[in-house]
Amino acid sequence: MRQHAARDPDTLHRHLHDVQLLLSRQRLVEGLVHRQSMAHQDLVESLVHKQHEAALGRKLERLHPADIAWILEALPFTERLLVWDLVKADKDGEILLEVSDAVRGTLIATMDRAELRAAAATLDADELADLAPSLPTGLMQEVLADLDNEERQQVHAALSYPEDTVGALMDFDMVTVREDVTLEVVLRYLRRFNALPDHTDKIFVVDRGERLRGILTLESLLISDPDTEVAAVMQGESVITFAPQDDAGSAAKAFDRYDLVSVPVLDGARRVIGRLTVADMVDYMREESEAEILGHAGLREEEDIFAPVIRSVKNRWAWLAVNLFTAFVASRVIGLFEGSIERLVALAALMPIVAGIGGNAGNQTITMIVRAIAMGQVEPSALRRLLGKELGVALINGIVCGGGVGVLAWTLYGNAGLGLVMTAAMTLNLLLAATAGVLIPLIRQRFGKDPALGSSVLITAITDSGGFFIFLGLATLFLL
């Protein structure tokens, strides 16, 4: 699983600045050397180039793979490939896991099959399963052929589970012991390891059939009498476990609720087949959060900020097309009231306020509902209560904010009726925004769609068209 180094933003930006500075100096000096005429021109240029590459290579060698991945994502395409070529080969696999899916493709495209096989050889089984979808067709079979039988079975197991399940996220690196041995035996056993698996806070106690009997925390191991048997200090009841088919989102909530670090994953016969760690959950929650942010803006997938123009267009066009259609609908709504606007020009100045406030309120509502859905806090039976609550909020905000804007409109244009219409229009549009903000994500969820995808586009379309129609319609009825 992707694991990130603990770096503060200032440190990351300093590393990026250092790399960019080295690249800039390289271009400047090599350009000056190239323009000068001297003996052995090619040799001098080659030496200067190698000198700068060595300086950049030394900088990269000191960085964690996660930091290098972040720097690669922040560099334009040409500079990214130059830096990628200087990375030590033993870091390639980790960096490919760390970078975004969009950037990973550009890096893999520059590697031959031998380089990719070497990079894959440095990864654990669960990490190979993460990388597999990005590898060229057929290469995964070559990679699997390089593994021993146990590792090959683990990779197949990880790939067999659907995305967003515990099985797809679990790792296989763990420590197990028997319950009938002493803690001294366990300590001697652990000393044989060069290093314990990351995020090891507990040891899984199993029987001879690898079925879970309990857990032995490192705290109990260290503070208890070494002559004590594992069975006497292990926790055998109320142990939290997951099945590989369990939803990853539910597992993430459990990690957050119970402050977990690692949890055993059991098959149907209660055999320990893997474990889930806090690092896996942090990665999952970050990816889900990023997907929600992108979906809210109508982006279909994560995008390389330096991607070719055509690729970015393909990622963005669908919801832009929807937005274009809804904007046309809004314009036609305004067109229905051209005569009213011509007779009372103040309507043109005030109607964007109605639409803008409605859009903002709708986005607030939809954000709260999408978050609640993601947290598993919204059941279908709660629809009536949610809608009632949001309509109550919208009504109060409409009366207060709309009343204030109505008084302002009355003061500016000397028309009390216009102020009343403004107040009524804002209140009605906020009620419309609240209704749409609740229903849009719940309806999308009901039909198995991402509740966040394109939600901002849809709510803006409804509040714009609805706001214009309500305001101009009320003005036409009562003022003209």
Short mmCIF file of C-alpha atoms in Angstrom, two decimals:
data_model
loop_
_atom_site.label_atom_id
_atom_site.label_comp_id
_atom_site.label_asym_id
_atom_site.label_seq_id
_atom_site.Cartn_x
_atom_site.Cartn_y
_atom_site.Cartn_z
CA MET A 1 0.00 0.00 0.00
CA ARG A 2 1.05 3.56 -0.55
CA GLN A 3 2.70 4.97 2.54
CA HIS A 4 3.72 8.59 2.81
CA ALA A 5 6.68 10.10 4.58
CA ALA A 6 5.85 12.47 7.39
CA ARG A 7 6.84 15.74 5.72
CA ASP A 8 5.50 19.18 6.42
CA PRO A 9 4.52 21.32 3.39
CA ASP A 10 7.45 23.71 3.90
CA THR A 11 9.95 20.85 3.69
CA LEU A 12 8.33 19.46 0.56
CA HIS A 13 8.31 22.86 -1.13
CA ARG A 14 11.95 23.38 -0.20
CA HIS A 15 12.88 20.07 -1.82
CA LEU A 16 10.90 21.01 -4.92
CA HIS A 17 12.58 24.42 -5.04
CA ASP A 18 16.03 22.80 -4.75
CA VAL A 19 15.28 20.41 -7.63
CA GLN A 20 13.87 23.20 -9.80
CA LEU A 21 16.91 25.34 -9.03
CA LEU A 22 19.29 22.55 -10.05
CA LEU A 23 17.33 22.01 -13.27
CA SER A 24 17.37 25.74 -14.02
CA ARG A 25 21.13 25.97 -13.46
CA GLN A 26 21.65 22.95 -15.67
CA ARG A 27 19.74 24.54 -18.55
CA LEU A 28 21.50 27.89 -18.09
CA VAL A 29 25.07 26.58 -17.86
CA GLU A 30 24.67 24.00 -20.60
CA GLY A 31 23.13 26.66 -22.84
CA LEU A 32 26.08 29.00 -22.26
CA VAL A 33 28.62 26.23 -22.92
CA HIS A 34 26.79 25.20 -26.07
CA ARG A 35 26.91 28.73 -27.50
CA GLN A 36 30.64 29.07 -26.95
CA SER A 37 33.22 27.85 -29.44
CA MET A 38 36.09 25.95 -27.85
CA ALA A 39 38.34 22.98 -28.35
CA HIS A 40 36.76 19.62 -27.54
CA GLN A 41 33.28 21.19 -27.45
CA ASP A 42 31.42 17.85 -27.25
CA LEU A 43 33.60 16.58 -24.41
CA VAL A 44 33.13 19.77 -22.36
CA GLU A 45 29.36 19.70 -22.86
CA SER A 46 29.25 16.05 -21.82
CA LEU A 47 31.27 16.71 -18.67
CA VAL A 48 29.11 19.69 -17.68
CA HIS A 49 25.96 17.65 -18.28
CA LYS A 50 27.22 14.75 -16.15
CA GLN A 51 28.28 17.13 -13.38
CA HIS A 52 24.79 18.60 -13.12
CA GLU A 53 23.17 15.16 -13.32
CA ALA A 54 25.40 13.96 -10.47
CA ALA A 55 24.40 16.92 -8.28
CA LEU A 56 20.70 16.29 -8.98
CA GLY A 57 21.14 12.56 -8.41
CA ARG A 58 22.72 13.17 -4.99
CA LYS A 59 19.78 15.37 -4.05
CA LEU A 60 17.25 12.71 -5.09
CA GLU A 61 19.15 9.94 -3.33
CA ARG A 62 18.56 11.66 0.03
CA LEU A 63 14.80 11.94 -0.48
CA HIS A 64 12.08 9.51 0.56
CA PRO A 65 10.21 7.90 -2.39
CA ALA A 66 7.02 9.69 -1.31
CA ASP A 67 8.80 13.04 -1.53
CA ILE A 68 10.21 12.21 -4.96
CA ALA A 69 6.73 11.22 -6.12
CA TRP A 70 5.33 14.57 -4.94
CA ILE A 71 8.11 16.43 -6.77
CA LEU A 72 7.50 14.46 -9.98
CA GLU A 73 3.82 15.39 -9.90
CA ALA A 74 4.75 19.07 -9.54
CA LEU A 75 7.17 19.16 -12.49
CA PRO A 76 6.30 19.77 -16.17
CA PHE A 77 6.51 16.73 -18.42
CA THR A 78 10.05 17.24 -19.79
CA GLU A 79 11.60 18.02 -16.42
CA ARG A 80 9.64 15.17 -14.81
CA LEU A 81 11.17 12.63 -17.20
CA LEU A 82 14.65 14.06 -16.67
CA VAL A 83 14.33 13.66 -12.90
CA TRP A 84 12.75 10.22 -13.26
CA ASP A 85 15.74 9.00 -15.27
CA LEU A 86 18.06 9.98 -12.40
CA VAL A 87 16.16 8.12 -9.67
CA LYS A 88 17.91 5.05 -8.33
CA ALA A 89 16.37 1.89 -9.77
CA ASP A 90 15.70 0.41 -6.33
CA LYS A 91 13.24 3.25 -5.63
CA ASP A 92 11.28 2.90 -8.88
CA GLY A 93 8.65 0.52 -7.54
CA GLU A 94 7.88 2.56 -4.43
CA ILE A 95 7.68 5.81 -6.40
CA LEU A 96 5.30 4.27 -8.94
CA LEU A 97 3.00 3.37 -6.06
CA GLU A 98 3.25 6.83 -4.54
CA VAL A 99 2.47 8.95 -7.61
CA SER A 100 -1.07 9.57 -8.81
CA ASP A 101 -2.58 7.24 -11.40
CA ALA A 102 -2.39 9.96 -14.04
CA VAL A 103 1.33 10.61 -13.53
CA ARG A 104 2.14 6.91 -13.12
CA GLY A 105 1.13 6.29 -16.71
CA THR A 106 3.60 8.87 -18.03
CA LEU A 107 6.44 7.28 -16.05
CA ILE A 108 5.65 3.70 -17.01
CA ALA A 109 5.52 4.73 -20.68
CA THR A 110 9.24 5.61 -20.51
CA MET A 111 10.30 2.24 -19.01
CA ASP A 112 11.09 -0.94 -20.92
CA ARG A 113 9.83 -4.33 -19.77
CA ALA A 114 13.08 -5.22 -18.00
CA GLU A 115 12.97 -2.02 -15.96
CA LEU A 116 9.34 -2.61 -15.02
CA ARG A 117 10.06 -6.19 -13.95
CA ALA A 118 12.97 -4.99 -11.81
CA ALA A 119 10.76 -2.31 -10.21
CA ALA A 120 8.01 -4.85 -9.51
CA ALA A 121 10.51 -7.23 -7.91
CA THR A 122 11.06 -4.74 -5.06
CA LEU A 123 7.37 -4.71 -4.07
CA ASP A 124 5.35 -6.88 -1.70
CA ALA A 125 2.39 -8.93 -2.91
CA ASP A 126 -0.26 -6.38 -1.92
CA GLU A 127 1.75 -3.58 -3.54
CA LEU A 128 2.06 -5.59 -6.76
CA ALA A 129 -1.71 -5.96 -6.81
CA ASP A 130 -2.03 -2.16 -6.55
CA LEU A 131 0.38 -1.65 -9.44
CA ALA A 132 -1.00 -4.42 -11.68
CA PRO A 133 -3.73 -2.35 -13.44
CA SER A 134 -1.11 0.17 -14.60
CA LEU A 135 1.30 -2.36 -16.11
CA PRO A 136 1.37 -3.13 -19.85
CA THR A 137 -0.66 -6.08 -21.09
CA GLY A 138 1.07 -9.39 -20.44
CA LEU A 139 3.80 -7.99 -18.20
CA MET A 140 2.03 -9.04 -15.01
CA GLN A 141 2.35 -12.68 -16.06
CA GLU A 142 6.11 -12.21 -16.42
CA VAL A 143 6.25 -10.56 -13.00
CA LEU A 144 4.26 -13.39 -11.41
CA ALA A 145 6.63 -15.92 -12.96
CA ASP A 146 9.49 -14.31 -11.02
CA LEU A 147 7.72 -14.85 -7.67
CA ASP A 148 7.72 -17.91 -5.44
CA ASN A 149 4.52 -19.91 -5.09
CA GLU A 150 3.40 -18.26 -1.83
CA GLU A 151 3.85 -14.72 -3.15
CA ARG A 152 2.09 -15.65 -6.40
CA GLN A 153 -0.92 -16.95 -4.47
CA GLN A 154 -1.01 -13.77 -2.39
CA VAL A 155 -1.03 -11.55 -5.48
CA HIS A 156 -3.81 -13.64 -7.05
CA ALA A 157 -5.77 -13.40 -3.80
CA ALA A 158 -5.43 -9.61 -3.63
CA LEU A 159 -6.46 -9.25 -7.28
CA SER A 160 -9.49 -11.50 -6.81
CA TYR A 161 -11.31 -9.09 -4.49
CA PRO A 162 -13.36 -6.18 -5.83
CA GLU A 163 -12.05 -2.66 -5.48
CA ASP A 164 -13.05 -0.88 -2.25
CA THR A 165 -13.14 -4.11 -0.24
CA VAL A 166 -10.90 -5.09 2.64
CA GLY A 167 -9.40 -7.92 0.59
CA ALA A 168 -8.17 -5.52 -2.05
CA LEU A 169 -6.42 -3.37 0.58
CA MET A 170 -5.01 -5.92 3.03
CA ASP A 171 -1.35 -6.85 3.20
CA PHE A 172 0.18 -10.22 3.97
CA ASP A 173 3.20 -9.21 6.05
CA MET A 174 2.35 -10.10 9.66
CA VAL A 175 3.58 -11.98 12.73
CA THR A 176 1.73 -14.99 14.19
CA VAL A 177 2.51 -17.15 17.23
CA ARG A 178 0.95 -20.08 19.10
CA GLU A 179 -0.90 -19.65 22.41
CA ASP A 180 0.94 -22.48 24.23
CA VAL A 181 4.42 -20.91 24.10
CA THR A 182 5.96 -18.53 26.63
CA LEU A 183 6.59 -14.85 26.07
CA GLU A 184 10.32 -15.56 26.21
CA VAL A 185 9.95 -17.85 23.20
CA VAL A 186 8.00 -15.12 21.39
CA LEU A 187 10.74 -12.58 22.12
CA ARG A 188 13.44 -14.91 20.81
CA TYR A 189 11.33 -15.49 17.71
CA LEU A 190 10.93 -11.74 17.08
CA ARG A 191 14.67 -11.16 17.43
CA ARG A 192 15.18 -13.32 14.36
CA PHE A 193 13.48 -10.66 12.20
CA ASN A 194 15.60 -7.95 10.61
CA ALA A 195 12.61 -5.64 11.13
CA LEU A 196 9.01 -6.08 12.17
CA PRO A 197 6.29 -5.36 9.58
CA ASP A 198 5.26 -1.72 9.51
CA HIS A 199 2.55 -0.72 12.00
CA THR A 200 2.94 -3.86 14.11
CA ASP A 201 1.17 -3.06 17.39
CA LYS A 202 -0.05 -6.59 18.04
CA ILE A 203 0.83 -10.19 17.23
CA PHE A 204 -1.86 -12.57 16.02
CA VAL A 205 -2.25 -15.74 18.08
CA VAL A 206 -3.29 -18.72 15.93
CA ASP A 207 -3.73 -22.47 16.29
CA ARG A 208 -2.08 -25.07 14.08
CA GLY A 209 -4.74 -24.51 11.45
CA GLU A 210 -3.90 -20.77 11.31
CA ARG A 211 -7.29 -19.98 12.90
CA LEU A 212 -7.32 -16.89 15.09
CA ARG A 213 -7.29 -17.52 18.82
CA GLY A 214 -6.63 -13.97 20.00
CA ILE A 215 -4.16 -11.11 19.88
CA LEU A 216 -1.02 -10.38 21.87
CA THR A 217 -0.26 -6.68 22.16
CA LEU A 218 3.35 -5.55 22.19
CA GLU A 219 2.61 -3.79 25.48
CA SER A 220 1.58 -7.09 27.12
CA LEU A 221 4.62 -8.81 25.61
CA LEU A 222 7.04 -6.26 27.04
CA ILE A 223 5.65 -5.74 30.53
CA SER A 224 4.62 -9.31 31.40
CA ASP A 225 6.80 -12.01 32.99
CA PRO A 226 8.77 -13.75 30.19
CA ASP A 227 7.88 -17.16 31.67
CA THR A 228 4.14 -16.48 31.22
CA GLU A 229 2.37 -18.34 28.44
CA VAL A 230 0.80 -16.37 25.60
CA ALA A 231 -2.65 -17.76 26.43
CA ALA A 232 -2.53 -16.09 29.84
CA VAL A 233 -2.04 -12.54 28.55
CA MET A 234 -3.61 -12.57 25.10
CA GLN A 235 -6.94 -10.93 24.33
CA GLY A 236 -9.32 -13.62 23.14
CA GLU A 237 -12.66 -11.85 23.34
CA SER A 238 -14.02 -8.73 21.64
CA VAL A 239 -11.21 -8.77 19.10
CA ILE A 240 -12.09 -6.65 16.08
CA THR A 241 -11.64 -8.55 12.83
CA PHE A 242 -12.58 -8.07 9.18
CA ALA A 243 -13.53 -10.42 6.38
CA PRO A 244 -11.96 -9.82 2.94
CA GLN A 245 -15.39 -9.09 1.45
CA ASP A 246 -16.12 -6.31 3.96
CA ASP A 247 -16.57 -2.79 2.62
CA ALA A 248 -13.40 -0.71 2.90
CA GLY A 249 -15.39 2.38 3.85
CA SER A 250 -16.91 0.59 6.84
CA ALA A 251 -13.44 -0.63 7.85
CA ALA A 252 -12.12 2.94 7.66
CA LYS A 253 -14.89 4.11 10.01
CA ALA A 254 -13.95 1.33 12.47
CA PHE A 255 -10.30 2.39 12.42
CA ASP A 256 -11.36 5.96 13.16
CA ARG A 257 -13.88 5.02 15.84
CA TYR A 258 -11.67 2.60 17.78
CA ASP A 259 -8.23 4.18 17.11
CA LEU A 260 -6.95 0.98 15.51
CA VAL A 261 -3.44 0.43 14.15
CA SER A 262 -3.75 -3.08 12.68
CA VAL A 263 -6.59 -5.61 12.41
CA PRO A 264 -6.52 -9.28 11.31
CA VAL A 265 -8.43 -10.29 8.19
CA LEU A 266 -10.11 -13.71 8.45
CA ASP A 267 -11.62 -16.04 5.88
CA GLY A 268 -14.83 -18.03 6.41
CA ALA A 269 -13.01 -20.61 8.54
CA ARG A 270 -11.50 -17.87 10.77
CA ARG A 271 -8.04 -18.45 9.30
CA VAL A 272 -5.83 -15.35 9.32
CA ILE A 273 -5.16 -14.52 5.67
CA GLY A 274 -3.86 -10.97 6.04
CA ARG A 275 -4.14 -7.76 7.99
CA LEU A 276 -5.37 -4.23 7.51
CA THR A 277 -3.28 -1.35 8.85
CA VAL A 278 -3.84 2.29 9.60
CA ALA A 279 -1.57 3.17 6.64
CA ASP A 280 -3.91 1.29 4.30
CA MET A 281 -6.88 3.16 5.74
CA VAL A 282 -5.22 6.57 5.53
CA ASP A 283 -4.44 5.96 1.85
CA TYR A 284 -7.98 4.77 1.19
CA MET A 285 -9.59 7.75 2.92
CA ARG A 286 -7.30 10.19 1.12
CA GLU A 287 -8.14 8.67 -2.25
CA GLU A 288 -11.85 8.72 -1.45
CA SER A 289 -11.62 12.35 -0.38
CA GLU A 290 -9.79 13.29 -3.58
CA ALA A 291 -12.35 11.42 -5.68
CA GLU A 292 -15.18 13.23 -3.88
CA ILE A 293 -13.59 16.63 -4.50
CA LEU A 294 -13.04 15.83 -8.19
CA GLY A 295 -16.55 14.40 -8.55
CA HIS A 296 -18.09 17.46 -6.93
CA ALA A 297 -16.51 19.55 -9.70
CA GLY A 298 -17.64 17.13 -12.42
CA LEU A 299 -14.19 15.65 -13.15
CA ARG A 300 -14.30 12.00 -14.11
CA GLU A 301 -10.83 11.07 -12.86
CA GLU A 302 -7.68 12.40 -11.29
CA GLU A 303 -5.77 14.55 -13.76
CA ASP A 304 -2.09 15.23 -14.28
CA ILE A 305 -1.86 19.03 -14.08
CA PHE A 306 0.73 18.93 -16.89
CA ALA A 307 -1.21 16.44 -19.03
CA PRO A 308 -1.62 17.06 -22.77
CA VAL A 309 -4.46 19.42 -23.66
CA ILE A 310 -6.55 16.75 -25.41
CA ARG A 311 -6.39 14.39 -22.43
CA SER A 312 -7.55 17.14 -20.07
CA VAL A 313 -10.36 18.07 -22.44
CA LYS A 314 -11.59 14.46 -22.47
CA ASN A 315 -11.61 14.42 -18.67
CA ARG A 316 -13.61 17.63 -18.36
CA TRP A 317 -15.92 17.86 -21.35
CA ALA A 318 -18.84 15.71 -20.15
CA TRP A 319 -20.00 17.87 -17.26
CA LEU A 320 -19.02 21.04 -19.08
CA ALA A 321 -21.46 19.96 -21.78
CA VAL A 322 -24.13 19.45 -19.13
CA ASN A 323 -23.31 22.87 -17.69
CA LEU A 324 -23.55 24.44 -21.16
CA PHE A 325 -27.01 22.94 -21.63
CA THR A 326 -28.22 24.10 -18.22
CA ALA A 327 -26.81 27.58 -18.85
CA PHE A 328 -28.77 27.69 -22.12
CA VAL A 329 -31.92 26.70 -20.23
CA ALA A 330 -31.29 29.51 -17.73
CA SER A 331 -30.84 31.98 -20.57
CA ARG A 332 -34.15 30.92 -22.10
CA VAL A 333 -35.85 31.44 -18.73
CA ILE A 334 -34.53 35.01 -18.74
CA GLY A 335 -35.67 35.35 -22.35
CA LEU A 336 -39.24 34.60 -21.31
CA PHE A 337 -39.22 37.81 -19.26
CA GLU A 338 -37.39 40.16 -21.63
CA GLY A 339 -40.36 42.50 -21.66
CA SER A 340 -40.45 42.67 -17.87
CA ILE A 341 -36.74 43.44 -17.70
CA GLU A 342 -37.09 46.19 -20.32
CA ARG A 343 -39.90 47.82 -18.29
CA LEU A 344 -38.08 47.52 -14.95
CA VAL A 345 -34.31 47.55 -15.48
CA ALA A 346 -33.65 46.99 -11.76
CA LEU A 347 -34.63 43.35 -12.28
CA ALA A 348 -31.48 42.74 -14.35
CA ALA A 349 -29.29 44.07 -11.56
CA LEU A 350 -30.99 42.11 -8.77
CA MET A 351 -31.66 38.68 -10.30
CA PRO A 352 -27.99 37.45 -10.05
CA ILE A 353 -28.25 37.93 -6.27
CA VAL A 354 -31.20 35.55 -6.06
CA ALA A 355 -29.48 32.90 -8.17
CA GLY A 356 -26.08 33.28 -6.45
CA ILE A 357 -27.44 32.96 -2.90
CA GLY A 358 -29.49 29.94 -3.92
CA GLY A 359 -26.47 28.24 -5.51
CA ASN A 360 -24.33 28.80 -2.43
CA ALA A 361 -27.02 27.51 -0.07
CA GLY A 362 -27.60 24.47 -2.28
CA ASN A 363 -23.91 23.62 -2.32
CA GLN A 364 -23.82 23.86 1.49
CA THR A 365 -26.73 21.45 1.77
CA ILE A 366 -25.40 19.00 -0.78
CA THR A 367 -21.95 18.98 0.85
CA MET A 368 -23.47 18.08 4.22
CA ILE A 369 -25.62 15.32 2.72
CA VAL A 370 -22.76 13.80 0.68
CA ARG A 371 -20.55 13.79 3.77
CA ALA A 372 -23.29 12.11 5.81
CA ILE A 373 -23.73 9.47 3.10
CA ALA A 374 -19.97 8.84 3.08
CA MET A 375 -20.03 8.43 6.87
CA GLY A 376 -22.91 5.97 6.64
CA GLN A 377 -25.20 8.25 8.65
CA VAL A 378 -28.05 8.55 6.14
CA GLU A 379 -30.71 5.86 5.81
CA PRO A 380 -33.62 6.04 3.33
CA SER A 381 -36.01 6.38 6.26
CA ALA A 382 -34.30 9.64 7.25
CA LEU A 383 -35.29 11.44 4.04
CA ARG A 384 -38.38 13.11 5.51
CA ARG A 385 -36.52 14.36 8.61
CA LEU A 386 -33.54 15.59 6.60
CA LEU A 387 -35.75 17.41 4.14
CA GLY A 388 -37.77 18.99 6.94
CA LYS A 389 -34.67 20.18 8.75
CA GLU A 390 -33.05 21.67 5.63
CA LEU A 391 -36.30 23.38 4.60
CA GLY A 392 -36.50 24.91 8.08
CA VAL A 393 -32.95 26.24 7.76
CA ALA A 394 -33.71 27.58 4.28
CA LEU A 395 -36.91 29.29 5.44
CA ILE A 396 -35.18 31.14 8.28
CA ASN A 397 -32.21 32.12 6.10
CA GLY A 398 -34.57 33.23 3.35
CA ILE A 399 -36.61 35.47 5.62
CA VAL A 400 -33.55 36.99 7.32
CA CYS A 401 -31.23 37.36 4.30
CA GLY A 402 -34.06 38.02 1.88
CA GLY A 403 -35.54 40.63 4.21
CA GLY A 404 -32.19 42.40 4.42
CA VAL A 405 -31.73 42.41 0.66
CA GLY A 406 -35.35 43.47 0.22
CA VAL A 407 -34.83 46.51 2.44
CA LEU A 408 -31.66 47.34 0.47
CA ALA A 409 -33.53 47.06 -2.85
CA TRP A 410 -36.33 49.28 -1.51
CA THR A 411 -33.73 51.85 -0.41
CA LEU A 412 -31.81 51.80 -3.71
CA TYR A 413 -34.77 51.88 -6.08
CA GLY A 414 -37.47 53.50 -3.92
CA ASN A 415 -39.86 50.65 -4.65
CA ALA A 416 -41.33 48.81 -1.64
CA GLY A 417 -42.97 46.22 -3.89
CA LEU A 418 -39.61 45.36 -5.43
CA GLY A 419 -38.22 44.79 -1.93
CA LEU A 420 -41.05 42.40 -1.06
CA VAL A 421 -40.61 40.51 -4.33
CA MET A 422 -36.88 40.23 -3.63
CA THR A 423 -37.54 38.81 -0.16
CA ALA A 424 -40.09 36.29 -1.44
CA ALA A 425 -37.89 35.22 -4.38
CA MET A 426 -34.85 34.63 -2.19
CA THR A 427 -36.87 32.64 0.32
CA LEU A 428 -38.47 30.45 -2.36
CA ASN A 429 -35.14 29.87 -4.13
CA LEU A 430 -33.46 28.87 -0.87
CA LEU A 431 -36.28 26.39 -0.27
CA LEU A 432 -35.74 25.04 -3.80
CA ALA A 433 -31.99 24.81 -3.17
CA ALA A 434 -32.54 22.90 0.09
CA THR A 435 -34.89 20.43 -1.60
CA ALA A 436 -32.49 19.82 -4.49
CA GLY A 437 -29.50 19.62 -2.14
CA VAL A 438 -31.13 16.77 -0.23
CA LEU A 439 -32.68 14.91 -3.15
CA ILE A 440 -29.85 14.99 -5.73
CA PRO A 441 -27.28 12.95 -3.76
CA LEU A 442 -29.89 10.61 -2.29
CA ILE A 443 -31.40 9.85 -5.70
CA ARG A 444 -27.95 9.26 -7.20
CA GLN A 445 -27.12 6.94 -4.30
CA ARG A 446 -30.42 5.09 -4.80
CA PHE A 447 -29.44 4.30 -8.39
CA GLY A 448 -25.91 3.23 -7.46
CA LYS A 449 -24.17 6.41 -8.64
CA ASP A 450 -21.55 8.51 -6.89
CA PRO A 451 -23.58 11.05 -4.84
CA ALA A 452 -20.88 13.71 -5.23
CA LEU A 453 -20.30 13.41 -8.99
CA GLY A 454 -21.37 16.58 -10.76
CA SER A 455 -23.45 17.70 -7.80
CA SER A 456 -22.25 21.31 -7.95
CA VAL A 457 -23.16 21.49 -11.64
CA LEU A 458 -26.67 20.17 -11.03
CA ILE A 459 -27.41 22.34 -8.01
CA THR A 460 -26.18 25.45 -9.81
CA ALA A 461 -28.38 24.66 -12.80
CA ILE A 462 -31.47 24.25 -10.63
CA THR A 463 -30.92 27.34 -8.50
CA ASP A 464 -30.00 29.53 -11.50
CA SER A 465 -32.96 28.56 -13.65
CA GLY A 466 -35.32 28.31 -10.69
CA GLY A 467 -34.12 31.57 -9.14
CA PHE A 468 -34.50 33.52 -12.38
CA PHE A 469 -37.96 32.07 -13.00
CA ILE A 470 -39.19 32.73 -9.44
CA PHE A 471 -37.84 36.28 -9.23
CA LEU A 472 -38.84 37.42 -12.70
CA GLY A 473 -42.17 35.62 -12.46
CA LEU A 474 -43.08 37.28 -9.15
CA ALA A 475 -41.95 40.65 -10.48
CA THR A 476 -44.11 40.23 -13.59
CA LEU A 477 -47.15 39.24 -11.55
CA PHE A 478 -46.98 41.90 -8.83
CA LEU A 479 -44.96 44.82 -10.18
CA LEU A 480 -45.89 45.15 -13.86
#
